[in-house]
Tab-separated table of C-alpha atoms in Angstrom:
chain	number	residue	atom	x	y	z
A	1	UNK	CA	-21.760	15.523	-23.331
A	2	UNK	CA	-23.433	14.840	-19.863
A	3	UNK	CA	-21.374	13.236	-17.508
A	4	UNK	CA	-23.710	10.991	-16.537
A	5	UNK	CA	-23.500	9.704	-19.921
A	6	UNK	CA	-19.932	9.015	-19.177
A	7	UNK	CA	-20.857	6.579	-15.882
A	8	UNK	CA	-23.801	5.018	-18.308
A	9	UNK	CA	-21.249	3.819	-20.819
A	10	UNK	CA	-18.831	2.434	-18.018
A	11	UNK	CA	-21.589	0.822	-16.729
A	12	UNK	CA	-22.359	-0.690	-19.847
A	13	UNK	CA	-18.364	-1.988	-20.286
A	14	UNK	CA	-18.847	-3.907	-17.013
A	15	UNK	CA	-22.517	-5.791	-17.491
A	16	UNK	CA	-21.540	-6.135	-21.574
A	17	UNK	CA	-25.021	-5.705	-22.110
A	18	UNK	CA	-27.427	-2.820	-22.671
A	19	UNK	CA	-30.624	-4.602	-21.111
A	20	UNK	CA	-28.865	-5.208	-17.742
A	21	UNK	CA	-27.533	-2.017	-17.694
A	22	UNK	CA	-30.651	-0.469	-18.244
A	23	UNK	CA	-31.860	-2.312	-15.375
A	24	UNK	CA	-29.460	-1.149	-12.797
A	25	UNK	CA	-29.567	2.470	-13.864
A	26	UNK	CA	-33.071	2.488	-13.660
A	27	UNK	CA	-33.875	3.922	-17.384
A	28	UNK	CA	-35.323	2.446	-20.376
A	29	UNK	CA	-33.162	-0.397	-22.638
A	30	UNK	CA	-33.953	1.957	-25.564
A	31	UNK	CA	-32.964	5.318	-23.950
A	32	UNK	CA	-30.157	3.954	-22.635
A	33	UNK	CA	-29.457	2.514	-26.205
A	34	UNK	CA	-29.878	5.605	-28.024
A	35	UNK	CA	-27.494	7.480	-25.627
A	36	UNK	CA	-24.827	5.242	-26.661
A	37	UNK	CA	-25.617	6.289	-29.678
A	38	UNK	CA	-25.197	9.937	-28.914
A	39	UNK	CA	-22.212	9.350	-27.263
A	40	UNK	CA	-21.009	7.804	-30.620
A	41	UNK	CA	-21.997	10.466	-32.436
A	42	UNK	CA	-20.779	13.492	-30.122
A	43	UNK	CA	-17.205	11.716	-30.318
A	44	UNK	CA	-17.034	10.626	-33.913
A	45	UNK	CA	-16.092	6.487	-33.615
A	46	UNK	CA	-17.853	3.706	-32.722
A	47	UNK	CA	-17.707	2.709	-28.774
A	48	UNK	CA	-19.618	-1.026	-28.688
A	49	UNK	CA	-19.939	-3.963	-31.295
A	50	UNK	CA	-23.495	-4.895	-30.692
A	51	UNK	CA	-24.162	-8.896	-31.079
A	52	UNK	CA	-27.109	-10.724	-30.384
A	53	UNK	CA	-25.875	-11.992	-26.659
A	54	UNK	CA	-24.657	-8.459	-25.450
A	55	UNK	CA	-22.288	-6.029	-26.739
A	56	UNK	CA	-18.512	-5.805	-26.611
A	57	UNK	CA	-16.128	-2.281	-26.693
A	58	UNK	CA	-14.195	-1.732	-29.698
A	59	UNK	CA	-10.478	-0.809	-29.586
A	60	UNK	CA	-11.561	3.188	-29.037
A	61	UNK	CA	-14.732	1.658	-26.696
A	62	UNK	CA	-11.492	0.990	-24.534
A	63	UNK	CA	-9.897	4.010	-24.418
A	64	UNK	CA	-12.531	6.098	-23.874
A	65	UNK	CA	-13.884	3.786	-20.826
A	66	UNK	CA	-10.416	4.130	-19.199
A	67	UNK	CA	-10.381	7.627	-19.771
A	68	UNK	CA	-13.710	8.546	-18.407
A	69	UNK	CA	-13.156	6.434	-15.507
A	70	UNK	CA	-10.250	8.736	-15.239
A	71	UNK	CA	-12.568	11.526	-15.257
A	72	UNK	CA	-15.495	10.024	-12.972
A	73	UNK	CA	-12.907	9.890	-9.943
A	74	UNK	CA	-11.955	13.612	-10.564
A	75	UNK	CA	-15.668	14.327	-10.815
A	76	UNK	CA	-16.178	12.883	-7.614
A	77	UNK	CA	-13.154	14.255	-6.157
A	78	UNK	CA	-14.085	17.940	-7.314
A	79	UNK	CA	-17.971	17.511	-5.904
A	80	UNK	CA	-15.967	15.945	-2.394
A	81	UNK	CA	-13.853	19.392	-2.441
A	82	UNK	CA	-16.568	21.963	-3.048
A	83	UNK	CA	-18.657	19.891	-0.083
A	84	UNK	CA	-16.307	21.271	1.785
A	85	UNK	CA	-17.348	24.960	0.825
A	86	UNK	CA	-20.614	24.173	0.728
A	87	UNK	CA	-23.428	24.975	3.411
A	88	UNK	CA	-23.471	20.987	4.014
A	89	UNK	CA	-19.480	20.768	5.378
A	90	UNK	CA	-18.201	18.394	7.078
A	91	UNK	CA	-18.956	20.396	10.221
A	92	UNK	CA	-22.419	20.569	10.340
A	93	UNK	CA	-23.237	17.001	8.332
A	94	UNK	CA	-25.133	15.436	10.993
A	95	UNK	CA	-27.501	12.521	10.693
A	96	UNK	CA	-27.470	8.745	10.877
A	97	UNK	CA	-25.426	6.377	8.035
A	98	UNK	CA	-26.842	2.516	7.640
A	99	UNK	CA	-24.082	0.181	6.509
A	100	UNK	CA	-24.461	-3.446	5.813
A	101	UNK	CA	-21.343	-4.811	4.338
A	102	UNK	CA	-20.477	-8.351	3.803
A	103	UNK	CA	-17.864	-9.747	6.536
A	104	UNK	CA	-15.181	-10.017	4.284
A	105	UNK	CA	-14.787	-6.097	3.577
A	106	UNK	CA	-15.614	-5.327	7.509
A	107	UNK	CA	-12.437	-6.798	8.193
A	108	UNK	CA	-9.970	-5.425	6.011
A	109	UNK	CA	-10.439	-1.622	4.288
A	110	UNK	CA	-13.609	-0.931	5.829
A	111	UNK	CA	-12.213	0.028	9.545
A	112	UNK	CA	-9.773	2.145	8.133
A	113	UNK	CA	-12.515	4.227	5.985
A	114	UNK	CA	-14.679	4.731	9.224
A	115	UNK	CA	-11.616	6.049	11.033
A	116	UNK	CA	-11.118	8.580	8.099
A	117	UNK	CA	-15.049	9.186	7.741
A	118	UNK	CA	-15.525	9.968	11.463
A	119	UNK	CA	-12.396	12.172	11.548
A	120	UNK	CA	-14.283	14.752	8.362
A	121	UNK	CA	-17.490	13.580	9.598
A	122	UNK	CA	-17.821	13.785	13.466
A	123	UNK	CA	-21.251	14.455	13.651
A	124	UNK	CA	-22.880	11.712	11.588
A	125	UNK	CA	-23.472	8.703	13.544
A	126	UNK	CA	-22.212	5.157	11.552
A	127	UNK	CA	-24.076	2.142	12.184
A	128	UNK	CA	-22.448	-1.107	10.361
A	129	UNK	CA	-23.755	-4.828	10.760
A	130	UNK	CA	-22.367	-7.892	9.191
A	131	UNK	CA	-24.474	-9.873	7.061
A	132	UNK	CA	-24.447	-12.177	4.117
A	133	UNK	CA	-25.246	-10.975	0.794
A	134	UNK	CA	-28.678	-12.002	0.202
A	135	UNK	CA	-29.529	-10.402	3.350
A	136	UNK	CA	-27.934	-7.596	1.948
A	137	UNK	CA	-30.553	-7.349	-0.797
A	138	UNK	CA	-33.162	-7.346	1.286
A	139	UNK	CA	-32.087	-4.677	2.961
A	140	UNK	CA	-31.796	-2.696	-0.204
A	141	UNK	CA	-34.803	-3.432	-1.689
A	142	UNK	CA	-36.478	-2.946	1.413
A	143	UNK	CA	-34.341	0.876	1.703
A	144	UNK	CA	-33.579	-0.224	5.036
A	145	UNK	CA	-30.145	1.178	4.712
A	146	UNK	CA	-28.282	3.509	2.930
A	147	UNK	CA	-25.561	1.448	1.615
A	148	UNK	CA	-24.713	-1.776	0.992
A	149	UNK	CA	-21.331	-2.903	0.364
A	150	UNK	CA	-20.280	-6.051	-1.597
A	151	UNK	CA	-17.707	-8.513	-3.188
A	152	UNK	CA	-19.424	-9.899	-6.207
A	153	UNK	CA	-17.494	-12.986	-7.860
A	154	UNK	CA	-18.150	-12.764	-11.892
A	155	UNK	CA	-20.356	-16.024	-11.488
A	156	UNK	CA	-22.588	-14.568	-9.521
A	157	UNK	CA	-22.546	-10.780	-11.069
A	158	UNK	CA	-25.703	-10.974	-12.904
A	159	UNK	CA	-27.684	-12.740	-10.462
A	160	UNK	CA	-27.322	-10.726	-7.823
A	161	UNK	CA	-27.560	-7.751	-10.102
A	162	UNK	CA	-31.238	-8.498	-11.207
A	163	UNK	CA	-32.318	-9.400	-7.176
A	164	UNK	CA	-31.682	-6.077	-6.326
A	165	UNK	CA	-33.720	-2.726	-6.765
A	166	UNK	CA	-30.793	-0.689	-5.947
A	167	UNK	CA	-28.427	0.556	-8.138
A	168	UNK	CA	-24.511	-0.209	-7.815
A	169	UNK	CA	-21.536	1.421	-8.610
A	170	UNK	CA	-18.286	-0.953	-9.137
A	171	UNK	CA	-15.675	0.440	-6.757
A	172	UNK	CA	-12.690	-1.992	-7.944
A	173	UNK	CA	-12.458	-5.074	-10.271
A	174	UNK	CA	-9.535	-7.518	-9.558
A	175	UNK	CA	-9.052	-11.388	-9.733
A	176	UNK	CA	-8.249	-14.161	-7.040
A	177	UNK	CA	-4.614	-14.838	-7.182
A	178	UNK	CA	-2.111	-16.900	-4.890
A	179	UNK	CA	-0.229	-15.724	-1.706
A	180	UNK	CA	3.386	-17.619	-0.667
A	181	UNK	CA	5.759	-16.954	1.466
A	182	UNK	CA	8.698	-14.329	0.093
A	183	UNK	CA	10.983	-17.419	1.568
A	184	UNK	CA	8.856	-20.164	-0.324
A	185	UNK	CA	10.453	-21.978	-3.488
A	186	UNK	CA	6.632	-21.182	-5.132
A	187	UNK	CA	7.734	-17.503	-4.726
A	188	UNK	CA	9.680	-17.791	-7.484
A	189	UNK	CA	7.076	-18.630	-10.108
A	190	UNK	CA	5.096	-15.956	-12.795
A	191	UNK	CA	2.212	-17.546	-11.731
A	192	UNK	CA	0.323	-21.091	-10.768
A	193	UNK	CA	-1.953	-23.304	-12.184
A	194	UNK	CA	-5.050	-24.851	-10.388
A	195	UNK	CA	-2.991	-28.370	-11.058
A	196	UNK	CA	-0.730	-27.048	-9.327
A	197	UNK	CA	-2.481	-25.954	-5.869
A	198	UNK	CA	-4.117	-29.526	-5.842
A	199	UNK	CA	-0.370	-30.728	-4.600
A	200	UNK	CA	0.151	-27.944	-2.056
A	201	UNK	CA	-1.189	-27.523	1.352
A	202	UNK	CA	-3.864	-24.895	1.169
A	203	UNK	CA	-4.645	-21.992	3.812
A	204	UNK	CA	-8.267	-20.612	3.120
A	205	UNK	CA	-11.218	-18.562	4.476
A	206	UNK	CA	-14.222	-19.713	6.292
A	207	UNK	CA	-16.506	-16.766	4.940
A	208	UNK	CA	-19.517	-18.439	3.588
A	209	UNK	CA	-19.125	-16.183	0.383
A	210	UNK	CA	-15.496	-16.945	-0.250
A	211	UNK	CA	-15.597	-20.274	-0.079
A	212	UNK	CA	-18.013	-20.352	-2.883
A	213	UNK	CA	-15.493	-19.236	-4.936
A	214	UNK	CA	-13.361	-21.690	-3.939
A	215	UNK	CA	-15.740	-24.430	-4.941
A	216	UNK	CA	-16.127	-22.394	-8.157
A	217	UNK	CA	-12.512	-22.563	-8.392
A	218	UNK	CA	-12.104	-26.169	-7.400
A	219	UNK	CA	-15.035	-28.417	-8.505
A	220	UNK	CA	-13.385	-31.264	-6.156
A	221	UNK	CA	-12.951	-29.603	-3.026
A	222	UNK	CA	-12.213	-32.942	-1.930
A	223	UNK	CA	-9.370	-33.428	-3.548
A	224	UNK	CA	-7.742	-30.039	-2.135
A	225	UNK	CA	-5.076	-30.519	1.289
A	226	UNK	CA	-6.343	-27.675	2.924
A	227	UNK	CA	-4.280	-27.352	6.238
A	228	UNK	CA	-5.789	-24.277	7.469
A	229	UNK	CA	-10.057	-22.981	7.271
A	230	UNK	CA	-9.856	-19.932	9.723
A	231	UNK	CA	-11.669	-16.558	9.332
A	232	UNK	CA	-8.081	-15.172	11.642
A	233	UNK	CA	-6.153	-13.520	9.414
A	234	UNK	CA	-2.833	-14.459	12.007
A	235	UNK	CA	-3.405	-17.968	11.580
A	236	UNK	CA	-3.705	-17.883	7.684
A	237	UNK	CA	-1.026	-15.410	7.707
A	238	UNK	CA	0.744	-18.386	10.006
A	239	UNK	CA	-0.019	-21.073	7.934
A	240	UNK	CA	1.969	-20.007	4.761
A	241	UNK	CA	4.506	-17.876	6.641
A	242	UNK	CA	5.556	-20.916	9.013
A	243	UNK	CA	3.670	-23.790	7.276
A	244	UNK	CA	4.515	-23.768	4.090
A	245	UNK	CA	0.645	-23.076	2.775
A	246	UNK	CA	-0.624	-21.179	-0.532
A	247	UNK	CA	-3.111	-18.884	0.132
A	248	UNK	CA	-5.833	-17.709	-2.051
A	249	UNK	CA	-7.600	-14.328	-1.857
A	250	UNK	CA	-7.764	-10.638	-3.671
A	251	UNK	CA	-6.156	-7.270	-3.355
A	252	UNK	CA	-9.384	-6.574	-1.063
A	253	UNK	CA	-7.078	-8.422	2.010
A	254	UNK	CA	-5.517	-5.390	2.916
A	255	UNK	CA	-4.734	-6.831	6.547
A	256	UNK	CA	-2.853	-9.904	4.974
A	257	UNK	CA	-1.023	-7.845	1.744
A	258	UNK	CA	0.656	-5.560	4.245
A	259	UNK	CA	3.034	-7.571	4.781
A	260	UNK	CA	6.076	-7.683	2.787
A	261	UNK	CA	7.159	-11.149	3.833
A	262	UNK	CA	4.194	-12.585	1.907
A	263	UNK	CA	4.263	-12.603	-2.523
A	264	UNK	CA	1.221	-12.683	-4.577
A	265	UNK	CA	1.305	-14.612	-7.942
A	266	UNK	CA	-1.318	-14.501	-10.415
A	267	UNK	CA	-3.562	-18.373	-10.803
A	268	UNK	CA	-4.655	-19.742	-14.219
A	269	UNK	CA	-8.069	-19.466	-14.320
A	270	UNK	CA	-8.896	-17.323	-11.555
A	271	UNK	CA	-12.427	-15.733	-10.377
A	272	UNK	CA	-12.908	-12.401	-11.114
A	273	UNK	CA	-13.989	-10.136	-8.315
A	274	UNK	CA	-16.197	-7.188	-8.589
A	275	UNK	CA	-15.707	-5.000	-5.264
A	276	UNK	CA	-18.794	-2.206	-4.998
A	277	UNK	CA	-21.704	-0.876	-3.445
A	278	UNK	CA	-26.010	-0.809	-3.765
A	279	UNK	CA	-27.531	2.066	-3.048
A	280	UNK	CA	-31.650	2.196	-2.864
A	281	UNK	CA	-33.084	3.559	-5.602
A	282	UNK	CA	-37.150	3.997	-3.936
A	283	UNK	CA	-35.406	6.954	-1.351
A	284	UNK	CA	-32.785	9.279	-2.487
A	285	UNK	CA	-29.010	9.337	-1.491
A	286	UNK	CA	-28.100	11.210	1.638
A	287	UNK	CA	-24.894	13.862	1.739
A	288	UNK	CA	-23.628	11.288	4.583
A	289	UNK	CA	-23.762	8.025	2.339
A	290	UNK	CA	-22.551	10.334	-1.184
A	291	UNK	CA	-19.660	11.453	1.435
A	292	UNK	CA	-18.570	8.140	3.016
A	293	UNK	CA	-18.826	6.784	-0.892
A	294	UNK	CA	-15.740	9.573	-1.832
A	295	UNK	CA	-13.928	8.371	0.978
A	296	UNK	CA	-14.220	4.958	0.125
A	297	UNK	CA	-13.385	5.135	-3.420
A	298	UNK	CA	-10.400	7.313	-2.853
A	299	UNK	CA	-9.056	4.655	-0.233
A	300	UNK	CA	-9.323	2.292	-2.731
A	301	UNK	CA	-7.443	3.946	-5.148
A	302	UNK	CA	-4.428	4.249	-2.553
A	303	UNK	CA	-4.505	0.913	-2.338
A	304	UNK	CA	-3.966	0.337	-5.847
A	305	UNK	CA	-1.247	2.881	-5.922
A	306	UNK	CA	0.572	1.383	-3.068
A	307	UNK	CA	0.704	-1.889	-4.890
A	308	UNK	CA	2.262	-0.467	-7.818
């Protein structure tokens, strides 16, 4: 079993579809069909019901895609701790990294994972710029820089997907869910309904981006009291602290989650968020970008454990 078999078939699980897979990892629909295939036959049970609009994991399909996810983060967490040994350390890694990251992300984890980066990896020099996604693309296609790094609503997924040469790698999938006040009577609840955010007073972002998931989320923005539009995390934070305000975001807000005075509740509904990275595919990966990519994954992952 080749472990790049193992990313294929996660890969597949995400998209739900062999053709866009195939796309994004850059190999034919009908090799990459035939390896899940193989894969079936190396482990004895059927991973995917295949339908005529994509293809859905069976109950094993499941089980096997969490566990070599499982597996894929100790892979990459071995290859970071041989680098170390290697003749490419984090001593003499030198060189230039290109980052273009959406604002969203450049705000929150992001500054934390260059502080970390820079501290293994003093000699590489880190240029970042802001820019919207499409821009992002561009870059990509264009191999302009070495990474781009993205928060892809589900509505959008595919789309974006096909625009881009590059090939990405899902770093974290989570859905848009409420923040209250720990103090607020909302607080309380298992979760809200969109109803039910009509009849509060609303802080949001003013991220291009997010607030097309808002409008996805609300097809009468209209209708929607929204007391506070900042891209200042103090004043949102303000708004429902002080104000009385819902706010709506993902786990991705690490600067607003950190505070234990605020409660997230799951919404009815909600957008799901795919949080993740394109890499060019017409020029090969450098050890700097393949480095800053462990560090970013395995930030993530404390995330998620902290919020369990």
């Amino acid at each position: 079993m080749d472990i790049n078999h193992l990313r294929y078939l996660v890969d597949v699980a995400q998209t739900k579809s062999i053709t866009l897979s195939a796309k994004r990892l850059f190999i034919s629909q009908q090799g990459l069909s035939q390896i899940m295939v193989r894969l079936e036959n190396d482990l004895k049970v059927p991973l995917l019901n295949r339908h005529r609009q994509g293809v859905t994991l069976t109950e094993a399909g499941e089980d096997v895609v969490a566990k070599a996810q499982e597996i894929l983060q100790k892979y990459n967490e071995l290859l970071t701790t041989v680098q170390f040994y290697s003749q490419v350390g984090p001593q003499n890694l030198t060189g230039k990294l290109f980052i273009s990251v959406v604002p969203f992300i450049s705000s929150n984890l992001l500054p934390e994972v260059l502080d970390l980066y820079h501290k293994q990896y003093p000699g590489v020099e880190v240029h970042v710029q802001e820019k919207q996604p499409d821009e992002i693309i561009q870059d990509i296609n264009n191999c302009d820089i070495d990474i781009g790094l993205f928060i892809l609503p589900e509505f959008q997924f595919n789309e974006q997907i096909l625009c881009c040469s590059g090939t990405y790698e899902k770093i974290l999938e989570n859905e848009m869910f409420a923040v209250v006040a720990s103090h607020s009577p909302l607080a309380k609840k298992k979760k809200l309904t969109k109803a039910a955010l009509y009849q509060q007073p609303l802080a949001i972002y003013n991220f291009a981006a997010y607030l097309k998931i808002i409008s996805q989320m609300f097809k009468d923005l209209n209708r929607l009291n929204i007391l506070v539009k900042t891209n200042s995390v103090e004043l949102y934070k303000n708004a429902i602290l002080n104000r009385q305000a819902v706010g709506i975001t993902s786990s991705t807000d690490t600067r607003l989650l950190s505070d234990d005075s605020l409660v997230t509740l799951p919404l009815e509904e909600s957008v799901k968020m795919f949080y993740g990275c394109f890499i060019p595919s017409s020029c090969s990966i450098s050890a700097a970008a393949e480095a800053f990519i462990s560090i970013l994954k395995s930030q993530v992952s404390n995330l998620l454990n902290r919020k369990k």
